[in-house]
C-alpha positions as CSV (number, residue, x, y, z in Angstrom):
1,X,92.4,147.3,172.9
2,X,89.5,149.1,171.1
3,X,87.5,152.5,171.8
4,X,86.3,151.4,175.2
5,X,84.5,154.8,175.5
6,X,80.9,155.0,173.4
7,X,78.6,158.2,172.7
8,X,77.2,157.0,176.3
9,X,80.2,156.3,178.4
10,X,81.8,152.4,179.0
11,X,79.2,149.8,178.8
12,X,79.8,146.0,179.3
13,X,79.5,142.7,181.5
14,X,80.5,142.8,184.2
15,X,83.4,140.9,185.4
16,X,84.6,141.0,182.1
17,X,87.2,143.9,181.3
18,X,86.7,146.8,181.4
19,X,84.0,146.2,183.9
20,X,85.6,144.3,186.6
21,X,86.9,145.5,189.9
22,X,90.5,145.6,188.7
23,X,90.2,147.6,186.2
24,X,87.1,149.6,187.8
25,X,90.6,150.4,190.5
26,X,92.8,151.2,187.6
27,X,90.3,153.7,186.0
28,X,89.8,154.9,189.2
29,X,93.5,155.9,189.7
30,X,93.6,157.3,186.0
31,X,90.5,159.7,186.6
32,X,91.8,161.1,190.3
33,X,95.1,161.6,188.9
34,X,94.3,162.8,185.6
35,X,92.0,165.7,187.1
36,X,94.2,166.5,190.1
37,X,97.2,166.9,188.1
38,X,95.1,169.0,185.4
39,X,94.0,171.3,188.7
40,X,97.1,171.4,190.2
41,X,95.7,170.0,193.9
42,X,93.3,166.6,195.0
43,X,90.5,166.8,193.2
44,X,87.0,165.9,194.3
45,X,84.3,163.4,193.5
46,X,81.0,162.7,193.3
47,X,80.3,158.7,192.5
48,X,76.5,157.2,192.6
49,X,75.1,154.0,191.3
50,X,71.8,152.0,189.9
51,X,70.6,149.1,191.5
52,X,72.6,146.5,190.2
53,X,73.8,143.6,192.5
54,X,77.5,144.7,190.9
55,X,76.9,148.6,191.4
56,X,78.4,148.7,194.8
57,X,81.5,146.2,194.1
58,X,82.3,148.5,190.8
59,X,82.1,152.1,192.8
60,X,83.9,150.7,195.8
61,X,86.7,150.0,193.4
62,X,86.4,152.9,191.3
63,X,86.8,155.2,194.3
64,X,89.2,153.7,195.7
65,X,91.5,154.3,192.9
66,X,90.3,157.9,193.4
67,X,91.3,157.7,196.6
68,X,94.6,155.8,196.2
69,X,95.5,159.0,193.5
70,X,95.3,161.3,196.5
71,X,92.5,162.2,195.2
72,X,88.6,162.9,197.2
73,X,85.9,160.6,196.8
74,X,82.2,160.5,198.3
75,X,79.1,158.8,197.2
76,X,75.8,159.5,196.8
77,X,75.0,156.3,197.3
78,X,71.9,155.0,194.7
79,X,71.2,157.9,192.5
80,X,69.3,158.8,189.1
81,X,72.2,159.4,186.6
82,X,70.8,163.4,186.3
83,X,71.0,163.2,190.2
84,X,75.0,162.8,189.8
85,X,75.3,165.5,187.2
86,X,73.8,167.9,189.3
87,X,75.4,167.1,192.5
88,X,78.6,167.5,190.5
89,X,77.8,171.1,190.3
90,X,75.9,172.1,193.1
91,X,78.3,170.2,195.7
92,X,81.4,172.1,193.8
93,X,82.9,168.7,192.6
94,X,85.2,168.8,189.9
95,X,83.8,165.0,188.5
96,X,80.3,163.2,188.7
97,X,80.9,159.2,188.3
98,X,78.1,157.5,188.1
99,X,78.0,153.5,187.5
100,X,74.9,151.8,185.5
101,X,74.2,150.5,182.5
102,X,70.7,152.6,181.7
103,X,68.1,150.2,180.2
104,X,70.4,147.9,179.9
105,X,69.5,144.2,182.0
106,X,71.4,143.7,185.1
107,X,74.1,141.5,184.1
108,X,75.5,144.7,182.3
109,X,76.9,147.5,184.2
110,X,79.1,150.8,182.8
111,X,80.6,154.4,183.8
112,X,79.4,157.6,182.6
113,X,81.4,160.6,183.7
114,X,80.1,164.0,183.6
115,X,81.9,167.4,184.7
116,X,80.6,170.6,186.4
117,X,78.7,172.2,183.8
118,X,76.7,168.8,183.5
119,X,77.8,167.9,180.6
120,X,79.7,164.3,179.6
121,X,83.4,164.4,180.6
122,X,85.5,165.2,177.1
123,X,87.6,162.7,175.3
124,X,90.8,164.0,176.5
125,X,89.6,162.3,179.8
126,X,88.7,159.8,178.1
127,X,91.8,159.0,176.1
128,X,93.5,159.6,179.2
129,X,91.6,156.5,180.6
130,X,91.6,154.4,177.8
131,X,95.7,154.7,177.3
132,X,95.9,154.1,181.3
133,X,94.1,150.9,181.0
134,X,96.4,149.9,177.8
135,X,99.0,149.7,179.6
136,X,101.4,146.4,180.7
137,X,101.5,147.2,183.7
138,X,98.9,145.2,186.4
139,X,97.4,147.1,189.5
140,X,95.5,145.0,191.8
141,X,92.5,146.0,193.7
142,X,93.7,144.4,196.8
143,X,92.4,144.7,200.1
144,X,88.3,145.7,200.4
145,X,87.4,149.3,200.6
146,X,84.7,151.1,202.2
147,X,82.7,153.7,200.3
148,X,82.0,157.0,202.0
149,X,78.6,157.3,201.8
150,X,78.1,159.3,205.0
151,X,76.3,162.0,203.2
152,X,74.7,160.1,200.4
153,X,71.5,160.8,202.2
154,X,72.1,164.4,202.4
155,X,73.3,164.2,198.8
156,X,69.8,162.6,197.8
157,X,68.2,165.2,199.4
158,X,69.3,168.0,197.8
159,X,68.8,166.9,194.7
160,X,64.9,165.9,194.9
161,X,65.0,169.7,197.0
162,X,66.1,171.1,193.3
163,X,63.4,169.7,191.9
164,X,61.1,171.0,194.2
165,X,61.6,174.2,194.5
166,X,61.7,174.7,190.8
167,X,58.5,173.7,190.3
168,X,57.1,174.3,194.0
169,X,54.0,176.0,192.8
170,X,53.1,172.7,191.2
171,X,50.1,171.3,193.1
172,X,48.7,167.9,192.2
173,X,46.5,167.0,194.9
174,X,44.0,164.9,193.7
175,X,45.8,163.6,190.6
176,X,46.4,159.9,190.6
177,X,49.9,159.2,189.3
178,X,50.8,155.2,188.1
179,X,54.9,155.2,188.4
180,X,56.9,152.6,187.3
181,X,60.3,152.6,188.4
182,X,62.2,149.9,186.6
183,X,63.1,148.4,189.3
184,X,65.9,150.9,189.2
185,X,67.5,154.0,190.4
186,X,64.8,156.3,191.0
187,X,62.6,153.6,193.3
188,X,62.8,155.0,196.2
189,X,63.4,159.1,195.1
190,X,60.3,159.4,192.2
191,X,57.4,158.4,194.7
192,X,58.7,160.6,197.0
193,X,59.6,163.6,194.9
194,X,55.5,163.3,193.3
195,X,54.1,162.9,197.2
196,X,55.4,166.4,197.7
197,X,53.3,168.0,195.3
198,X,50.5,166.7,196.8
199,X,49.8,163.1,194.5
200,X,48.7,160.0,194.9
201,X,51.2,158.0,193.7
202,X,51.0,154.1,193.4
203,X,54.4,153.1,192.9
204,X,55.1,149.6,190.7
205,X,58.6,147.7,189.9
206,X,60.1,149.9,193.1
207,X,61.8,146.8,195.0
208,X,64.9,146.3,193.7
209,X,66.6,143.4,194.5
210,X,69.8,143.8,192.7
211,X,69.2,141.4,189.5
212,X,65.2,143.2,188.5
213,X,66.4,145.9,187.2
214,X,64.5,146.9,183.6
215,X,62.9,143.4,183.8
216,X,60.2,143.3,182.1
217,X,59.4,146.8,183.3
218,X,60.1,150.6,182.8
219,X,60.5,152.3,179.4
220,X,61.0,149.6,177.8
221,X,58.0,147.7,178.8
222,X,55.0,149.5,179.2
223,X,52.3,146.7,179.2
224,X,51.9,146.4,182.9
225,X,52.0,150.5,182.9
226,X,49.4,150.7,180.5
227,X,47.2,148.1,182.9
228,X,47.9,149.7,185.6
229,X,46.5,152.8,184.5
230,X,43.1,151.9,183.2
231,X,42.5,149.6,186.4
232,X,43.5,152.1,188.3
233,X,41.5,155.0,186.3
234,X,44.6,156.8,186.6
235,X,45.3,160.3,185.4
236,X,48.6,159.2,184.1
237,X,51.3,156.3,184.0
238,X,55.3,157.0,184.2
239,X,57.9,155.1,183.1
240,X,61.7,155.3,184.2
241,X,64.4,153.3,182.7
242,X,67.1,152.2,185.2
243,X,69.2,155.1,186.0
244,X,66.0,157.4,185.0
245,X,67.8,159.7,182.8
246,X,64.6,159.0,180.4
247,X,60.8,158.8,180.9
248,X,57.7,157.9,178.9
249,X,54.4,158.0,179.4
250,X,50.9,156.4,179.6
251,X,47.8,158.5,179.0
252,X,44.2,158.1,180.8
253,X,43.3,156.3,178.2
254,X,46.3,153.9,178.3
255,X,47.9,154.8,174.9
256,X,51.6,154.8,175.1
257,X,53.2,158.9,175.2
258,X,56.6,158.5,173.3
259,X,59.2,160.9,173.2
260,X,58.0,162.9,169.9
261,X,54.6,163.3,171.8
262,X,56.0,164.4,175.1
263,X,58.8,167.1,173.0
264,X,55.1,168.3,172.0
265,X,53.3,168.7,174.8
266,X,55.6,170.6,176.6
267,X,57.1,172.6,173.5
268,X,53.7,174.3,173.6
269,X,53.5,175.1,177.1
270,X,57.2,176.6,177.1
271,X,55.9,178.8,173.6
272,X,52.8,180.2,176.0
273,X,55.5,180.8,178.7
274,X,57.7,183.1,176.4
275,X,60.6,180.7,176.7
276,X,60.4,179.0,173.0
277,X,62.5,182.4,172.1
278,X,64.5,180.8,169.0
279,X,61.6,178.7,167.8
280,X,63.3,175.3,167.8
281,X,63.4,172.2,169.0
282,X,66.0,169.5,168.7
283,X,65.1,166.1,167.8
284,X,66.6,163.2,166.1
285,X,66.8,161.6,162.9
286,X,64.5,159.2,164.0
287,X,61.7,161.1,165.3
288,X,58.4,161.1,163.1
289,X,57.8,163.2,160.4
290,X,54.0,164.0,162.5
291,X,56.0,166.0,164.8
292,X,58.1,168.2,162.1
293,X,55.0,169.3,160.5
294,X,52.9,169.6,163.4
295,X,55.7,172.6,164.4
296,X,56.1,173.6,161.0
297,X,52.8,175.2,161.3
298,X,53.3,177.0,164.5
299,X,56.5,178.5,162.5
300,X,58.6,176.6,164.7
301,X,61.9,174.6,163.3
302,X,62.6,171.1,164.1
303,X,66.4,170.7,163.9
304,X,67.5,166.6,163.6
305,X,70.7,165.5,164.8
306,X,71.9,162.2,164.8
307,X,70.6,159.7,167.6
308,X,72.0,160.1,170.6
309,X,71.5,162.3,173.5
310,X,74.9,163.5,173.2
311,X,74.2,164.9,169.6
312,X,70.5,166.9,171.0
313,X,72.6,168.3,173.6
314,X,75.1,169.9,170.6
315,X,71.8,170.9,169.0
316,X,70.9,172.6,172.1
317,X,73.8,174.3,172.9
318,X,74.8,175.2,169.1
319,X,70.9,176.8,168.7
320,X,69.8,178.2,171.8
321,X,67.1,176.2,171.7
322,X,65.0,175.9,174.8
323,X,63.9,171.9,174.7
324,X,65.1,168.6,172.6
325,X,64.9,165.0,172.9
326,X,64.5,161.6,171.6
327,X,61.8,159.4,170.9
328,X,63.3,156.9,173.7
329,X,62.6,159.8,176.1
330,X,65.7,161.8,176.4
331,X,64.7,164.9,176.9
332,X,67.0,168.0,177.8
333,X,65.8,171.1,179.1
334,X,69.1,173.2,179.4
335,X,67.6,175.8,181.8
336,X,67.8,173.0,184.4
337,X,70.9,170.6,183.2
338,X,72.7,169.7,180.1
339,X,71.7,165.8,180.9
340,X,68.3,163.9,179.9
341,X,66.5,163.8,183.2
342,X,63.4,161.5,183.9
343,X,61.9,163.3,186.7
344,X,62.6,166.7,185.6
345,X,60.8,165.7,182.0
346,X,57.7,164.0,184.1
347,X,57.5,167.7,186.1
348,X,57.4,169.7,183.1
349,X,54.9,167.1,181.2
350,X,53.0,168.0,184.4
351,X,53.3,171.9,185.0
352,X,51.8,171.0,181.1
353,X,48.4,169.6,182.0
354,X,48.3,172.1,185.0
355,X,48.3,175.1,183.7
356,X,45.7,173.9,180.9
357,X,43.3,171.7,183.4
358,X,43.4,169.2,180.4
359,X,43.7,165.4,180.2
360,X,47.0,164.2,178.4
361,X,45.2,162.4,175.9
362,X,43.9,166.1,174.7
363,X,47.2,168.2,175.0
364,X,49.3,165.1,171.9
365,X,46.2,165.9,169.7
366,X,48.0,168.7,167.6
367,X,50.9,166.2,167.1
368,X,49.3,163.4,164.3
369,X,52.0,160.5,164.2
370,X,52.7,159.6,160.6
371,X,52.6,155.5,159.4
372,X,56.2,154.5,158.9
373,X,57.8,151.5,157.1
374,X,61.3,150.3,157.0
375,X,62.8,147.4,154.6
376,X,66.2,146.7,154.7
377,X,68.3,145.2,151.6
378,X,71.3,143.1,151.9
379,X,74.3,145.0,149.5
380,X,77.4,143.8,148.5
381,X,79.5,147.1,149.4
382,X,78.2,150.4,151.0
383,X,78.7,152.4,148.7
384,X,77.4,156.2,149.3
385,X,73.8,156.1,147.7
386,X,74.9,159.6,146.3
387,X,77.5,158.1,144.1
388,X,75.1,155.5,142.2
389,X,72.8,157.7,140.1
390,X,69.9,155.5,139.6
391,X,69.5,155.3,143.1
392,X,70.2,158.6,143.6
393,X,67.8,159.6,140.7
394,X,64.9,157.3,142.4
395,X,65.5,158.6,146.2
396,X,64.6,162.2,144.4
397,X,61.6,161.0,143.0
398,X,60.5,159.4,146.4
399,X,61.2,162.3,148.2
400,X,59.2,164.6,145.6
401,X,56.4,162.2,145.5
402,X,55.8,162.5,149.5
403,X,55.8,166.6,148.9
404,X,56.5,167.5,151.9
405,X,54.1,165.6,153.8
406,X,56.4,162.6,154.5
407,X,60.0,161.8,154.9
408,X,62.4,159.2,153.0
409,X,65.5,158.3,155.1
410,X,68.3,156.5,153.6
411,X,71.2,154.8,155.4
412,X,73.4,151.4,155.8
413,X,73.3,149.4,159.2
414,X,76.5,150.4,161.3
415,X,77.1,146.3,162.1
416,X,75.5,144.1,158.6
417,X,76.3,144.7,154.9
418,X,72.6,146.3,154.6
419,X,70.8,148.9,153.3
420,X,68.0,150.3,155.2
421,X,64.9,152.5,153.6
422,X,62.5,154.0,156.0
423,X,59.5,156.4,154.6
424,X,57.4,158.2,156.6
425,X,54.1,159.7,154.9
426,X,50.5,160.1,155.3
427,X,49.3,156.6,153.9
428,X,50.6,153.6,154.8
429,X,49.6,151.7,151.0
430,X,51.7,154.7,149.3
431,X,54.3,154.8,151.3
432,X,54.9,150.8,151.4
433,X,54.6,151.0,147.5
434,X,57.5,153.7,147.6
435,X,59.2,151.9,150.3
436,X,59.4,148.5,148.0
437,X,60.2,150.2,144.7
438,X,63.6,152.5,145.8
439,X,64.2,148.8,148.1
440,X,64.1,147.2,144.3
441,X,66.6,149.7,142.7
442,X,69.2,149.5,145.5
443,X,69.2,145.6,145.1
444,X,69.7,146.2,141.4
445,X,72.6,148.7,141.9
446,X,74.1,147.0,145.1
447,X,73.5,143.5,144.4
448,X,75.0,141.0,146.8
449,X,76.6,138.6,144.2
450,X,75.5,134.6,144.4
């Protein structure tokens, strides 16, 4: 059996191992008695789901292998994945569990586990699962189990009520707000959480039906957003992914607010608040060269990491910065949770316009989005570029030819026997020109043989 455990939990099909009920039971059994013998009494539970016809099925399972480890177990029924990871702290559970699959399309499902502090469980958890499931012998599921989900009401409650009151001096009456909600976890809690500060909300994709999740909707699809917003002469559009630990927007205008733009945004309201104290922000390898330079002349550091929220969060916590995220729309702000949170992002993007009375389209203009190109090469071997000088020699030459107004990033595909050049600069001739040329000397130097 292989790493069953990614930078983003278990992910899979389900009814296919590791994500059927069986083995949802067995892990189940490994997590409640991995954490009660660790604390030395029954330890206690948080579970929630997505909206996924198999959500239930899986977390029925799950907890009651919790349960069957004399162990405690009570869900909060259909949750946001931040919504677990706070309850996990605020209801004094020693594990969050949540089941979904993200942006993933319904036939997928997965576990993410996340501990008090908010943050994603370790891998000596992990291991501990993965070596439970390894081994010969077989546990059945057996007879049906009900869930406790007596105060998942309660439970959702509370959470939207954090939300709140952080931001209770928040007023949008008046403001037209366009949410799309995947079809996914936060259908029924992001209309409602918006209503309270006084918006008009128009909610789309918020009937779930157990197989629409992500379809054609959310993050990943913004068309119908973007429609929606200039027929409605909205003041802005929204976009969720399925468990809503991500966001992205749609201007008045009906241009498309990625994650660089919305790190932007509210990076500059949090430098007017005093709370930009280390003068970084986190971002990824992938996020535009527009938005490095854009902060580079406010004297303000943008520290990459490698994609994945799990890597921002290390930024975050290694830096004591304030605010990081992803282009996807991962955004952590650590002074609330150590876990991307859709709604919490769409409140700050919104205390944003606020407190500046300004349109969204107005607040991304400091933040000028480079062109970007990337041509990939098919290699015999990966070799590391910095071992074969002449490509080594030309990557210095691209990168001193873009002079600091563009960025050349290098790297093999993690699944094909490909090389992969992406430039970043101000012109899209010049840097397609650059692009093709370095493209020429890897073929040369990595050739795939005929």
């Amino acid at each position: 059996m292989g790493k069953l455990f990614g930078t983003d939990g278990i992910r899979g099909k389900f009814g296919e191992f590791p994500l059927d009920v069986d083995s949802l039971f067995k892990i189940g059994l490994s997590i409640g008695t991995y954490y009660s013998d660790l604390l030395g009494r029954p330890a206690r539970f948080v579970t929630g789901r997505d909206t996924r016809e198999s959500g239930r099925a899986l977390e029925s399972a799950l907890s009651s292998g919790i349960v069957h480890a004399g162990a405690e177990s009570h869900s909060a029924g259909v949750i946001t994945t931040p919504g677990v990871a706070y309850l996990t702290s605020a209801e004094g559970r020693d594990a969050g569990i949540v089941i979904s699959a993200s942006h993933n399309p319904f036939e997928d499902n997965g576990i993410k586990i996340f501990t008090p502090s908010g943050k994603k469980a370790g891998v000596e958890v992990e291991a501990f699962v993965e070596h439970s499931l390894s081994s010969t012998s077989t546990i059945h599921l057996g007879e049906e189990f009900e869930l406790d989900e007596s105060n998942s009401e309660k439970f959702q409650t509370d959470y939207l009520d954090h939300l709140y009151e952080r931001f209770s001096q928040l007023d949008l009456t008046g403001k037209s707000l366009i949410v799309d909600c995947a079809n996914g976890a936060a259908s029924a809690l992001a209309p409602d959480l918006f209503r309270r500060f006084g918006a008009d909300v128009i909610a789309i994709n918020a009937s779930p039906d157990g197989r629409n999740i992500n379809l054609d909707c959310g993050s990943l699809h913004l068309e119908g957003l973007q429609e929606a917003v200039i027929s409605g002469s909205a003041n802005l559009g929204i976009a969720f992914d399925g468990d809503a630990d991500r966001a992205l927007f749609v201007d008045e205008k009906g241009e498309i607010v990625d994650g660089d733009a919305t790190l932007w945004v509210i990076s500059q309201q949090l430098l007017k608040l005093g709370e930009l104290k280390s003068r970084k922000v986190i971002a990824t390898q992938m996020s535009n060269i527009g938005l490095e330079i854009a902060f580079r002349e406010q004297g303000i550091e943008l520290v990459r990491k490698d994609v994945g929220d799990k890597y921002v969060l290390e930024g975050l916590l290694e830096t004591g910065a304030a605010i990081g995220g992803e282009q996807s729309g991962h955004i952590i702000y650590p002074a609330m949770g150590l876990v991307g949170d859709g709604m919490l992002t769409s409140l700050l993007l919104l205390q944003a316009l606020s407190a500046e009375k300004a349109r969204l389209s107005e607040l991304t203009n400091g933040f000028q989005k480079y062109p970007q190109i990337l041509v990939n090469v098919k290699v015999q071997e990966k070799k590391p570029f910095d071992e074969v000088p002449t490509i080594r020699a030309h990557a210095r030459q691209t990168e001193a030819a873009l002079n600091g107004h563009g960025r050349l990033l290098l790297r093999y595909s993690g699944t094909e026997n490909l090389a992969r050049v992406m430039i970043e600069g101000r012109d899209q001739q010049e840097i397609t020109e650059l692009a093709h040329a370095l493209a020429d000397t890897i073929k040369h130097a990595l050739a795939v043989s005929n």
